[in-house]
Amino acid sequence: MTTSFEKTPGWLDWHPAPSRPRFRMPEGAVDAHCHVFGPGAEFPYAPERKYTPCDASKERLFALRDRLGLTRNVVVQATCHGADNSAMADALRASGGLARGVATVRPGITDAEVRELHDAGVRGVRFNFVRRLVDTAPRRDLWDVVERIAPYGWHVVVYFEAADLAGLRDFLPSLPLPLVVDHMGRPDVTRDPHGPEFEAFLDFMRARPDIWCKVTCPERLSVTGPPALDGEQNPYRDVVPFARRVVEEFPDRVLWGTDWPHPNLTGHMPDDGLLVDFVPHIAPTALLQRKLLVDNPMRLYWPDAG
Ligand code: 0GY
């Protein structure tokens, strides 16, 4: 039986023909934040989803990886699939070891289920606190999950908005696993990158040496948007000072990713080639680029790869 899903009205599909980036990725670079959506006929979207996306298959993801000069992917379970990790795990299994995953799991998951995800390549779970995407999980449920995944050496990816940090400031560092923060905690980039809001985020990063940060999603955070057609070369320039602060203070615990296929964008669909060209603006030296794109994600997701 095939099931067809109607996309959320106004949904923007992924860019059909991303440009070739000017920036050359270092050998072995990792896209540490991307998703697969369905295809819905094969992997139906979850009944509890808050949006219905376009299909975005593993084949498309791997083609983009190759086009952008990347080697590996970390596929993050998208909320439109709820806690059914089949599409994500299928992508990992098809990758020949070149993809790892971050799952969504519910409390009460059995050891056999965690083991199966681990064998597929999952190395973390995502706790999502963004209310337009998920219903808030009780903290005791999150603790239950932490206890079940801890024996596998997994970490916890956390997604929250800047305004939510104050309420999570004590809870998150109390979790006894490494944390990875999505999209720099979503700062308001119209504010001062040295002002109290972003300083509070940096303080959160300073609280523990195993809190990592994805310097991702300039296309989501930017108000100035992609480069103008008048020849401006700096993509998403208003996000640069924020990301650069994080990269320069925490060079050994930053990660980069495309966020393909870019769920829930309303303004524009980015050209993924330009997202690659954002990298040298936030990591200006070859050493910082190598840490961000290769060494850090390899340490977190492929620690055994010589
Ligand atoms: C992202 C951002 C978003 C969505 C999801 O899993 C998701 O649905 O992560 C968003 O809408 O901000 O990281 O892809």
Coordinates of C-alpha atoms and ligand atoms in Angstrom, one line a residue:
M1 CA 0.0 0.0 0.0
T2 CA 1.3 3.4 -0.8
T3 CA 0.4 6.4 1.3
S4 CA 0.6 9.9 0.0
F5 CA 0.9 12.8 2.3
E6 CA -0.1 16.4 1.5
K7 CA 2.7 18.9 2.4
T8 CA 2.1 21.6 4.9
P9 CA 0.8 24.7 3.0
G10 CA 3.6 27.0 2.0
W11 CA 6.2 24.2 2.5
L12 CA 9.5 25.1 0.7
D13 CA 11.2 22.1 -1.0
W14 CA 15.0 21.6 -0.9
H15 CA 17.1 23.5 -3.5
P16 CA 17.0 21.5 -6.8
A17 CA 20.5 22.5 -8.0
P18 CA 22.9 23.8 -5.3
S19 CA 25.9 25.7 -6.7
R20 CA 29.3 24.3 -6.5
P21 CA 30.9 25.8 -3.4
R22 CA 34.0 28.1 -3.7
F23 CA 35.3 26.8 -0.4
R24 CA 37.0 23.4 -0.7
M25 CA 36.1 21.1 2.1
P26 CA 39.1 19.5 3.9
E27 CA 39.4 15.7 3.2
G28 CA 37.0 13.7 5.3
A29 CA 34.5 16.5 6.1
V30 CA 31.3 15.7 8.0
D31 CA 27.9 17.1 7.6
A32 CA 27.0 16.8 11.3
H33 CA 23.3 17.9 11.0
C34 CA 21.0 16.8 8.3
H35 CA 17.8 14.8 8.0
V36 CA 15.9 12.4 5.7
F37 CA 12.2 12.8 5.2
G38 CA 10.4 9.6 4.2
P39 CA 9.8 9.0 1.4
G40 CA 6.4 8.9 3.0
A41 CA 5.2 6.0 0.9
E42 CA 7.9 3.9 2.4
F43 CA 8.4 5.5 5.8
P44 CA 5.1 7.1 6.7
Y45 CA 5.2 10.4 8.7
A46 CA 4.2 10.2 12.3
P47 CA 0.6 10.8 13.3
E48 CA 1.8 13.3 16.1
R49 CA 3.9 15.4 13.6
K50 CA 3.5 19.2 13.6
Y51 CA 4.3 19.5 9.9
T52 CA 4.3 17.3 6.7
P53 CA 7.4 17.9 4.7
C54 CA 8.3 17.1 1.1
D55 CA 10.0 13.8 0.7
A56 CA 13.8 14.0 1.0
S57 CA 15.4 10.6 0.5
K58 CA 18.7 9.1 1.6
E59 CA 19.8 9.0 -2.1
R60 CA 19.3 12.8 -2.4
L61 CA 21.2 13.3 0.8
F62 CA 24.1 11.2 -0.3
A63 CA 24.1 13.0 -3.7
L64 CA 24.3 16.4 -1.9
R65 CA 27.1 15.1 0.3
D66 CA 29.1 14.2 -2.8
R67 CA 28.3 17.5 -4.6
L68 CA 29.4 19.6 -1.7
G69 CA 32.7 17.7 -1.2
L70 CA 31.7 16.1 2.0
T71 CA 32.5 12.5 3.1
R72 CA 30.2 11.7 6.0
N73 CA 26.7 12.6 7.4
V74 CA 25.2 12.6 10.9
V75 CA 21.5 12.1 10.2
V76 CA 19.3 13.6 13.0
Q77 CA 15.8 12.2 13.4
A78 CA 13.3 14.8 12.3
T79 CA 10.2 15.5 14.4
C80 CA 7.9 14.6 11.4
H81 CA 8.9 11.0 12.0
G82 CA 8.2 11.1 15.8
A83 CA 10.0 8.2 17.5
D84 CA 9.9 5.9 14.5
N85 CA 13.5 6.0 13.5
S86 CA 13.1 3.6 10.5
A87 CA 13.9 6.1 7.8
M88 CA 16.9 7.5 9.6
A89 CA 18.2 4.0 10.5
D90 CA 17.6 2.9 6.9
A91 CA 19.8 5.8 5.7
L92 CA 22.6 4.8 8.1
R93 CA 22.5 1.2 7.1
A94 CA 22.7 2.2 3.4
S95 CA 25.6 4.5 3.9
G96 CA 28.3 1.9 4.2
G97 CA 29.5 3.3 7.5
L98 CA 29.6 6.8 6.2
A99 CA 26.6 8.0 8.3
R100 CA 25.9 8.0 12.0
G101 CA 22.5 9.0 13.5
V102 CA 20.8 10.8 16.4
A103 CA 17.5 9.2 17.3
T104 CA 14.3 10.2 19.1
V105 CA 13.3 7.6 21.6
R106 CA 10.5 7.3 24.2
P107 CA 10.9 6.3 27.8
G108 CA 10.7 2.6 28.3
I109 CA 12.7 1.8 25.2
T110 CA 14.2 -1.7 25.7
D111 CA 17.8 -2.5 25.8
A112 CA 17.3 -4.6 22.6
E113 CA 15.9 -1.6 20.8
V114 CA 18.8 0.6 21.9
R115 CA 21.2 -2.1 20.8
E116 CA 19.5 -2.3 17.4
L117 CA 19.8 1.5 16.9
H118 CA 23.4 1.4 18.0
D119 CA 24.2 -1.3 15.5
A120 CA 22.6 0.8 12.8
G121 CA 24.9 3.7 13.7
V122 CA 23.0 5.8 16.2
R123 CA 25.2 7.5 18.7
G124 CA 22.8 9.9 20.4
V125 CA 19.3 11.0 21.2
R126 CA 17.7 14.4 20.6
F127 CA 15.8 16.2 23.3
N128 CA 13.7 18.8 21.6
F129 CA 12.3 21.8 23.6
V130 CA 11.0 23.8 20.6
R131 CA 7.3 24.0 21.2
R132 CA 6.2 24.5 17.6
L133 CA 7.9 21.1 16.8
V134 CA 7.0 18.8 19.7
D135 CA 4.9 18.5 22.8
T136 CA 7.1 19.0 25.9
A137 CA 8.3 15.8 27.4
P138 CA 8.3 15.5 31.2
R139 CA 11.8 15.6 32.7
R140 CA 11.4 12.2 34.4
D141 CA 10.9 10.8 30.8
L142 CA 14.1 12.4 29.7
W143 CA 15.9 10.9 32.7
D144 CA 14.5 7.5 31.9
V145 CA 15.9 7.8 28.4
V146 CA 19.3 9.0 29.7
E147 CA 19.6 5.9 31.9
R148 CA 18.8 3.6 29.1
I149 CA 21.3 5.0 26.6
A150 CA 24.1 5.8 29.0
P151 CA 25.6 2.2 28.8
Y152 CA 26.1 2.8 25.0
G153 CA 28.2 5.9 25.4
W154 CA 25.7 8.0 23.5
H155 CA 25.2 11.8 23.9
V156 CA 22.2 14.1 24.1
V157 CA 21.5 16.6 21.3
V158 CA 19.4 19.5 22.6
Y159 CA 17.3 21.9 20.6
F160 CA 15.9 25.0 22.3
E161 CA 15.3 28.6 21.5
A162 CA 17.4 31.3 23.2
A163 CA 14.5 32.4 25.4
D164 CA 14.2 28.9 26.8
L165 CA 17.8 28.7 28.0
A166 CA 17.1 30.2 31.4
G167 CA 14.6 27.5 32.2
L168 CA 17.0 24.7 31.1
R169 CA 20.2 26.2 32.6
D170 CA 20.2 23.9 35.6
F171 CA 18.5 20.9 34.2
L172 CA 20.6 20.2 31.1
P173 CA 24.1 20.2 32.8
S174 CA 22.7 17.9 35.4
L175 CA 22.4 15.2 32.7
P176 CA 25.4 12.9 33.0
L177 CA 26.1 12.6 29.3
P178 CA 27.8 14.9 26.8
L179 CA 25.5 17.5 25.4
V180 CA 25.4 18.9 21.8
V181 CA 23.4 22.1 21.3
D182 CA 21.7 22.6 18.0
H183 CA 22.1 25.9 16.1
M184 CA 23.9 27.8 18.8
G185 CA 20.8 27.8 20.9
R186 CA 19.1 29.9 18.3
P187 CA 20.3 33.4 19.2
D188 CA 18.5 36.5 18.0
V189 CA 21.2 37.8 15.7
T190 CA 19.8 41.3 15.7
R191 CA 21.2 41.6 19.2
D192 CA 24.8 42.2 20.2
P193 CA 27.0 39.1 19.9
H194 CA 28.8 40.4 23.0
G195 CA 25.5 41.2 24.8
P196 CA 23.9 39.4 27.8
E197 CA 21.8 37.0 25.8
F198 CA 24.6 35.4 23.8
E199 CA 27.0 35.7 26.8
A200 CA 24.5 33.6 28.8
F201 CA 24.7 31.0 26.1
L202 CA 28.5 31.1 26.1
D203 CA 28.4 30.7 29.9
F204 CA 26.3 27.6 29.5
M205 CA 28.9 26.2 27.2
R206 CA 31.6 27.1 29.7
A207 CA 29.8 25.2 32.5
R208 CA 31.1 21.8 31.3
P209 CA 33.9 20.8 29.0
D210 CA 31.7 18.2 27.2
I211 CA 29.0 20.6 26.0
W212 CA 29.3 20.9 22.2
C213 CA 27.7 23.3 19.8
K214 CA 26.6 23.1 16.2
V215 CA 27.4 26.4 14.5
T216 CA 24.6 25.6 12.0
C217 CA 21.6 27.2 10.4
P218 CA 22.7 30.6 9.4
E219 CA 19.8 30.5 6.9
R220 CA 17.4 30.0 9.8
L221 CA 18.9 32.6 12.1
S222 CA 19.7 35.3 9.6
V223 CA 17.8 38.5 9.1
T224 CA 20.1 39.9 6.4
G225 CA 19.6 36.6 4.5
P226 CA 21.8 35.1 1.7
P227 CA 24.2 37.2 -0.3
A228 CA 22.7 40.0 -2.3
L229 CA 22.8 39.7 -6.1
D230 CA 25.0 42.7 -6.3
G231 CA 28.1 40.6 -5.8
E232 CA 28.3 40.6 -2.0
Q233 CA 30.3 37.5 -1.1
N234 CA 29.5 37.0 2.5
P235 CA 26.6 34.7 3.0
Y236 CA 24.4 35.3 6.1
R237 CA 26.7 37.9 7.4
D238 CA 24.7 38.8 10.5
V239 CA 25.2 35.3 11.9
V240 CA 29.0 35.4 11.4
P241 CA 30.0 37.2 14.6
F242 CA 27.9 34.8 16.7
A243 CA 29.2 31.6 15.1
R244 CA 32.8 32.9 15.0
R245 CA 32.8 33.6 18.7
V246 CA 31.8 30.0 19.4
V247 CA 34.3 28.6 17.0
E248 CA 37.1 30.7 18.4
E249 CA 36.4 30.0 22.1
F250 CA 35.5 26.3 21.7
P251 CA 37.5 25.1 18.7
D252 CA 37.5 21.5 19.9
R253 CA 33.7 21.2 20.5
V254 CA 32.0 22.8 17.5
L255 CA 30.3 21.0 14.7
W256 CA 29.0 22.1 11.3
G257 CA 26.2 20.8 9.2
T258 CA 23.9 21.8 6.3
D259 CA 20.5 21.1 8.0
W260 CA 19.4 19.7 4.6
P261 CA 16.5 19.5 3.6
H262 CA 15.8 22.6 5.8
P263 CA 12.5 22.0 7.4
N264 CA 10.1 24.8 8.2
L265 CA 11.8 27.6 6.4
T266 CA 9.5 30.4 5.3
G267 CA 11.7 33.1 3.8
H268 CA 13.9 31.3 1.3
M269 CA 15.3 27.9 0.6
P270 CA 19.1 28.1 0.8
D271 CA 21.5 27.2 -1.9
D272 CA 23.5 24.5 0.0
G273 CA 26.6 25.5 -1.9
L274 CA 26.4 28.9 -0.1
L275 CA 26.1 27.2 3.2
V276 CA 29.5 25.7 2.5
D277 CA 30.8 29.1 1.6
F278 CA 29.7 30.4 5.0
V279 CA 32.3 28.1 6.7
P280 CA 35.5 30.2 6.1
H281 CA 33.8 33.3 7.5
I282 CA 33.2 31.5 10.9
A283 CA 36.3 29.4 10.9
P284 CA 38.9 31.5 9.2
T285 CA 42.0 29.3 9.5
A286 CA 42.8 25.9 8.1
L287 CA 43.3 24.6 11.6
L288 CA 39.9 25.8 12.8
Q289 CA 38.3 24.4 9.6
R290 CA 39.9 21.0 10.1
K291 CA 38.7 20.8 13.7
L292 CA 35.1 22.0 12.9
L293 CA 34.6 19.8 9.8
V294 CA 36.7 16.7 10.4
D295 CA 38.4 16.2 13.8
N296 CA 35.5 17.1 16.1
P297 CA 32.7 15.2 14.4
M298 CA 35.1 12.2 13.9
R299 CA 35.9 12.2 17.6
L300 CA 32.2 12.3 18.6
Y301 CA 30.7 10.0 16.0
W302 CA 33.5 7.8 14.7
P303 CA 35.9 7.6 17.6
D304 CA 37.3 4.2 16.4
A305 CA 38.1 5.3 12.9
G306 CA 42.0 5.4 13.0
Ligands
0GY1 C1 16.3 21.6 12.3 C2 15.3 22.6 12.7 C3 13.9 22.4 12.7 C4 13.2 21.2 12.6 C5 13.6 20.0 13.1 O1 13.3 17.8 13.6 C6 12.7 18.8 13.1 O2 11.6 18.9 12.7 O3 14.8 19.8 13.6 C7 13.1 23.7 12.8 O4 11.9 23.7 12.4 O5 13.6 24.6 13.4 O6 17.2 21.4 13.0 O7 16.1 20.9 11.3

